PDB file of C-alpha atoms in Angstrom:
ATOM      1  CA  MET P   1      36.699 -32.328 -21.091  1.00 51.00           C
ATOM      2  CA  HIS P   2      34.970 -29.351 -19.808  1.00 47.00           C
ATOM      3  CA  ILE P   3      31.511 -30.935 -19.643  1.00 51.00           C
ATOM      4  CA  LYS P   4      32.634 -33.859 -18.210  1.00 47.00           C
ATOM      5  CA  THR P   5      33.963 -31.852 -15.410  1.00 44.00           C
ATOM      6  CA  ILE P   6      31.154 -30.029 -15.103  1.00 43.00           C
ATOM      7  CA  ASN P   7      28.857 -33.189 -15.013  1.00 43.00           C
ATOM      8  CA  THR P   8      30.926 -34.454 -12.386  1.00 43.00           C
ATOM      9  CA  ALA P   9      30.305 -31.325 -10.250  1.00 40.00           C
ATOM     10  CA  ALA P  10      27.142 -31.299 -10.431  1.00 39.00           C
ATOM     11  CA  MET P  11      26.777 -35.207  -9.532  1.00 43.00           C
ATOM     12  CA  LEU P  12      28.905 -34.249  -6.266  1.00 36.00           C
ATOM     13  CA  VAL P  13      27.082 -31.696  -5.517  1.00 34.00           C
ATOM     14  CA  THR P  14      23.876 -33.282  -5.501  1.00 37.00           C
ATOM     15  CA  VAL P  15      25.063 -36.444  -3.664  1.00 35.00           C
ATOM     16  CA  ALA P  16      26.213 -33.670  -1.037  1.00 38.00           C
ATOM     17  CA  LEU P  17      22.900 -32.315  -0.947  1.00 33.00           C
ATOM     18  CA  LEU P  18      21.048 -35.562  -0.674  1.00 34.00           C
ATOM     19  CA  ALA P  19      23.301 -36.777   2.401  1.00 37.00           C
ATOM     20  CA  ALA P  20      22.750 -33.340   4.031  1.00 38.00           C
ATOM     21  CA  CYS P  21      19.124 -33.472   3.799  1.00 38.00           C
ATOM     22  CA  ALA P  22      19.126 -37.253   5.100  1.00 37.00           C
ATOM     23  CA  GLY P  23      20.622 -35.948   8.287  1.00 37.00           C
ATOM     24  CA  LEU P  24      17.638 -33.495   8.971  1.00 39.00           C
ATOM     25  CA  PRO P  25      15.721 -34.347  11.991  1.00 39.00           C
ATOM     26  CA  GLY P  26      12.681 -36.354  10.525  1.00 38.00           C
ATOM     27  CA  GLN P  27      14.127 -36.745   6.994  1.00 39.00           C
ATOM     28  CA  GLY P  28      15.505 -39.817   5.376  1.00 37.00           C
ATOM     29  CA  ALA P  29      15.568 -43.549   6.242  1.00 39.00           C
ATOM     30  CA  GLY P  30      16.358 -44.797   9.534  1.00 43.00           C
ATOM     31  CA  LYS P  31      16.193 -40.842  11.045  1.00 46.00           C
ATOM     32  CA  PRO P  32      13.308 -40.807  13.923  1.00 61.00           C
ATOM     33  CA  GLY P  33      12.836 -36.830  14.071  1.00 75.00           C
ATOM     34  CA  LEU P  34      11.637 -35.411  17.179  1.00 83.00           C
ATOM     35  CA  GLN P  35      11.101 -37.949  19.958  1.00 83.00           C
ATOM     36  CA  MET P  36       8.755 -38.102  23.034  1.00 82.00           C
ATOM     37  CA  PRO P  37       9.221 -40.573  26.173  1.00 81.00           C
ATOM     38  CA  GLY P  38       6.676 -43.185  26.326  1.00 75.00           C
ATOM     39  CA  LYS P  39       4.756 -45.601  24.286  1.00 76.00           C
ATOM     40  CA  ALA P  40       5.446 -45.054  20.334  1.00 74.00           C
ATOM     41  CA  PRO P  41       2.232 -44.312  18.151  1.00 73.00           C
ATOM     42  CA  VAL P  42       1.383 -46.164  15.426  1.00 72.00           C
ATOM     43  CA  ASN P  43       2.100 -43.731  12.585  1.00 81.00           C
ATOM     44  CA  ASP P  44       5.604 -43.138  11.878  1.00 84.00           C
ATOM     45  CA  ASP P  45       5.313 -39.449  11.322  1.00 90.00           C
ATOM     46  CA  VAL P  46       3.548 -38.889  14.817  1.00 91.00           C
ATOM     47  CA  ALA P  47       5.868 -38.588  18.123  1.00 91.00           C
ATOM     48  CA  ALA P  48       2.736 -38.362  20.399  1.00 91.00           C
ATOM     49  CA  THR P  49      -1.013 -37.882  20.896  1.00 92.00           C
ATOM     50  CA  TRP P  50      -2.769 -35.952  23.126  1.00 93.00           C
ATOM     51  CA  TYR P  51      -6.775 -36.418  22.901  1.00 94.00           C
ATOM     52  CA  ASN P  52      -9.523 -34.371  24.867  1.00 93.00           C
ATOM     53  CA  PRO P  53     -12.583 -36.696  24.507  1.00 92.00           C
ATOM     54  CA  PRO P  54     -16.056 -35.137  23.660  1.00 90.00           C
ATOM     55  CA  GLY P  55     -18.047 -34.048  26.662  1.00 85.00           C
ATOM     56  CA  GLU P  56     -19.373 -30.532  26.665  1.00 85.00           C
ATOM     57  CA  PHE P  57     -17.702 -29.843  23.513  1.00 86.00           C
ATOM     58  CA  PRO P  58     -16.169 -31.966  20.968  1.00 88.00           C
ATOM     59  CA  GLY P  59     -13.234 -33.914  21.199  1.00 92.00           C
ATOM     60  CA  ILE P  60     -10.011 -32.090  20.312  1.00 94.00           C
ATOM     61  CA  CYS P  61      -6.873 -33.858  19.058  1.00 94.00           C
ATOM     62  CA  LEU P  62      -3.189 -31.999  19.948  1.00 94.00           C
ATOM     63  CA  THR P  63      -0.542 -34.218  17.251  1.00 93.00           C
ATOM     64  CA  GLN P  64       2.910 -33.791  17.577  1.00 93.00           C
ATOM     65  CA  PHE P  65       4.605 -34.869  14.580  1.00 94.00           C
ATOM     66  CA  LYS P  66       8.194 -35.963  14.395  1.00 94.00           C
ATOM     67  CA  ASP P  67       9.553 -33.149  12.283  1.00 95.00           C
ATOM     68  CA  GLY P  68       8.488 -30.597  14.974  1.00 96.00           C
ATOM     69  CA  ARG P  69       5.192 -29.197  13.974  1.00 96.00           C
ATOM     70  CA  LEU P  70       2.270 -29.189  16.311  1.00 95.00           C
ATOM     71  CA  ARG P  71      -1.376 -29.142  14.985  1.00 95.00           C
ATOM     72  CA  PHE P  72      -4.804 -28.980  17.157  1.00 94.00           C
ATOM     73  CA  ASP P  73      -7.998 -30.511  15.298  1.00 94.00           C
ATOM     74  CA  GLY P  74     -11.611 -30.340  16.517  1.00 92.00           C
ATOM     75  CA  GLY P  75     -10.829 -27.275  18.826  1.00 89.00           C
ATOM     76  CA  PHE P  76      -7.710 -24.422  19.654  1.00 88.00           C
ATOM     77  CA  ALA P  77      -7.324 -24.235  15.885  1.00 90.00           C
ATOM     78  CA  PHE P  78      -6.659 -20.626  16.404  1.00 89.00           C
ATOM     79  CA  PHE P  79      -3.665 -22.520  17.694  1.00 88.00           C
ATOM     80  CA  ASN P  80      -2.315 -23.482  14.421  1.00 92.00           C
ATOM     81  CA  PRO P  81       0.251 -23.868  13.222  1.00 92.00           C
ATOM     82  CA  GLY P  82       2.401 -24.528  16.320  1.00 95.00           C
ATOM     83  CA  ARG P  83       5.840 -26.298  16.886  1.00 96.00           C
ATOM     84  CA  TRP P  84       7.214 -28.198  19.489  1.00 96.00           C
ATOM     85  CA  SER P  85      10.094 -29.689  21.444  1.00 96.00           C
ATOM     86  CA  TYR P  86      10.935 -32.031  24.019  1.00 95.00           C
ATOM     87  CA  ASP P  87      14.276 -31.390  26.481  1.00 95.00           C
ATOM     88  CA  ALA P  88      14.643 -34.858  27.792  1.00 93.00           C
ATOM     89  CA  ASP P  89      17.415 -33.652  30.271  1.00 94.00           C
ATOM     90  CA  LYS P  90      14.667 -31.449  31.946  1.00 95.00           C
ATOM     91  CA  ALA P  91      11.691 -33.912  31.046  1.00 95.00           C
ATOM     92  CA  GLN P  92      10.169 -30.621  29.424  1.00 95.00           C
ATOM     93  CA  LEU P  93       7.948 -30.524  26.596  1.00 95.00           C
ATOM     94  CA  ARG P  94       7.654 -27.012  25.073  1.00 95.00           C
ATOM     95  CA  LEU P  95       4.579 -26.406  22.851  1.00 94.00           C
ATOM     96  CA  GLU P  96       4.978 -22.860  20.860  1.00 93.00           C
ATOM     97  CA  VAL P  97       1.592 -21.748  19.305  1.00 90.00           C
ATOM     98  CA  ARG P  98       0.521 -19.217  17.489  1.00 85.00           C
ATOM     99  CA  PRO P  99       0.287 -15.890  19.068  1.00 80.00           C
ATOM    100  CA  TRP P 100      -2.817 -15.242  20.940  1.00 69.00           C
ATOM    101  CA  PRO P 101      -3.254 -12.305  22.791  1.00 62.00           C
ATOM    102  CA  ASP P 102      -5.125 -14.606  26.285  1.00 68.00           C
ATOM    103  CA  LEU P 103      -2.569 -17.042  26.366  1.00 64.00           C
ATOM    104  CA  ALA P 104      -1.086 -16.464  29.925  1.00 61.00           C
ATOM    105  CA  SER P 105      -5.115 -15.860  31.244  1.00 59.00           C
ATOM    106  CA  ALA P 106      -6.257 -18.805  29.894  1.00 58.00           C
ATOM    107  CA  HIS P 107      -3.774 -21.110  31.682  1.00 58.00           C
ATOM    108  CA  ALA P 108      -3.568 -18.651  34.783  1.00 61.00           C
ATOM    109  CA  HIS P 109      -5.387 -21.195  36.947  1.00 61.00           C
ATOM    110  CA  GLN P 110      -4.321 -24.371  35.734  1.00 62.00           C
ATOM    111  CA  SER P 111      -3.667 -27.310  38.331  1.00 60.00           C
ATOM    112  CA  LYS P 112      -0.650 -29.025  39.294  1.00 57.00           C
ATOM    113  CA  ALA P 113      -2.400 -32.055  37.642  1.00 60.00           C
ATOM    114  CA  SER P 114      -2.063 -30.211  34.406  1.00 73.00           C
ATOM    115  CA  ASN P 115       1.353 -30.296  34.407  1.00 84.00           C
ATOM    116  CA  LEU P 116       2.387 -27.098  33.096  1.00 88.00           C
ATOM    117  CA  LEU P 117       4.985 -25.792  34.446  1.00 89.00           C
ATOM    118  CA  ARG P 118       5.028 -21.964  32.832  1.00 87.00           C
ATOM    119  CA  VAL P 119       3.499 -19.561  30.420  1.00 85.00           C
ATOM    120  CA  GLU P 120       6.119 -18.040  28.436  1.00 86.00           C
ATOM    121  CA  ALA P 121       3.662 -15.451  26.888  1.00 82.00           C
ATOM    122  CA  ASP P 122       6.422 -13.266  25.017  1.00 85.00           C
ATOM    123  CA  ARG P 123       7.730 -16.750  23.066  1.00 88.00           C
ATOM    124  CA  ASN P 124       3.956 -18.047  23.098  1.00 87.00           C
ATOM    125  CA  MET P 125       5.044 -21.164  24.427  1.00 90.00           C
ATOM    126  CA  LEU P 126       3.632 -23.331  27.344  1.00 90.00           C
ATOM    127  CA  VAL P 127       6.035 -25.745  29.268  1.00 92.00           C
ATOM    128  CA  TYR P 128       4.851 -28.962  30.473  1.00 92.00           C
ATOM    129  CA  GLY P 129       6.886 -31.270  32.729  1.00 93.00           C
ATOM    130  CA  VAL P 130       6.550 -34.799  30.738  1.00 94.00           C
ATOM    131  CA  LYS P 131       8.374 -38.271  31.619  1.00 93.00           C
ATOM    132  CA  ALA P 132       7.072 -41.629  30.297  1.00 92.00           C
ATOM    133  CA  ASP P 133       4.241 -42.192  32.278  1.00 92.00           C
ATOM    134  CA  THR P 134       2.758 -38.717  32.541  1.00 92.00           C
ATOM    135  CA  PRO P 135      -0.538 -39.447  31.598  1.00 92.00           C
ATOM    136  CA  THR P 136      -2.412 -35.831  30.782  1.00 92.00           C
ATOM    137  CA  ILE P 137      -1.944 -32.493  29.964  1.00 93.00           C
ATOM    138  CA  GLY P 138      -3.865 -29.351  30.146  1.00 89.00           C
ATOM    139  CA  VAL P 139      -4.055 -26.496  27.492  1.00 88.00           C
ATOM    140  CA  GLY P 140      -6.771 -24.147  28.048  1.00 84.00           C
ATOM    141  CA  GLY P 141      -8.648 -25.493  30.731  1.00 83.00           C
ATOM    142  CA  PHE P 142      -9.296 -28.980  29.312  1.00 87.00           C
ATOM    143  CA  ILE P 143      -7.387 -32.076  29.903  1.00 90.00           C
ATOM    144  CA  PHE P 144      -5.788 -34.072  27.037  1.00 92.00           C
ATOM    145  CA  TYR P 145      -4.918 -37.689  27.677  1.00 93.00           C
ATOM    146  CA  ARG P 146      -1.510 -39.092  26.297  1.00 90.00           C
ATOM    147  CA  ASP P 147      -1.715 -41.867  23.916  1.00 79.00           C
ATOM    148  CA  MET P 148      -5.551 -41.365  23.381  1.00 80.00           C
ATOM    149  CA  PRO P 149      -6.211 -42.454  19.699  1.00 77.00           C
ATOM    150  CA  CYS P 150      -7.696 -39.428  17.678  1.00 80.00           C
ATOM    151  CA  PRO P 151     -10.668 -40.082  15.942  1.00 79.00           C
ATOM    152  CA  ALA P 152     -10.245 -40.249  12.253  1.00 62.00           C
ATOM    153  CA  GLY P 153      -9.579 -36.743  10.335  1.00 54.00           C
ATOM    154  CA  GLY P 154      -8.549 -35.421  13.501  1.00 48.00           C
TER     155      GLY P 154
END
């Protein structure tokens, strides 16, 4: 009888833990995770991609994953690992990057076209005004184009 009670309790705890995990953003069937306005990427794990195509420098890919991770490939790797969030009410995209002492100075002369609203250097955060039709953002003097596919491996 005692073993049956323990087994039943263990099963109930397991079911409760699985239910809790299914409720986490980006986890479980039917849970979309963090979302961005606009076109949905082909990859189910990705919320958005931004790409600075090669020119004077190699191409740089910025990938926002639905679980809140942010990753730079091809350049700006010193910003990794990063996190992102989107406030739909304010239409603000927040990119939290790895601490970098030059964050504020590297973004001091960003034009309005970069959509950069502010730099919260104390929080290692770049805050952009982004809506469904926003085509670009500026990071560190480079223009990143929205929904432009990043090359394989990037």
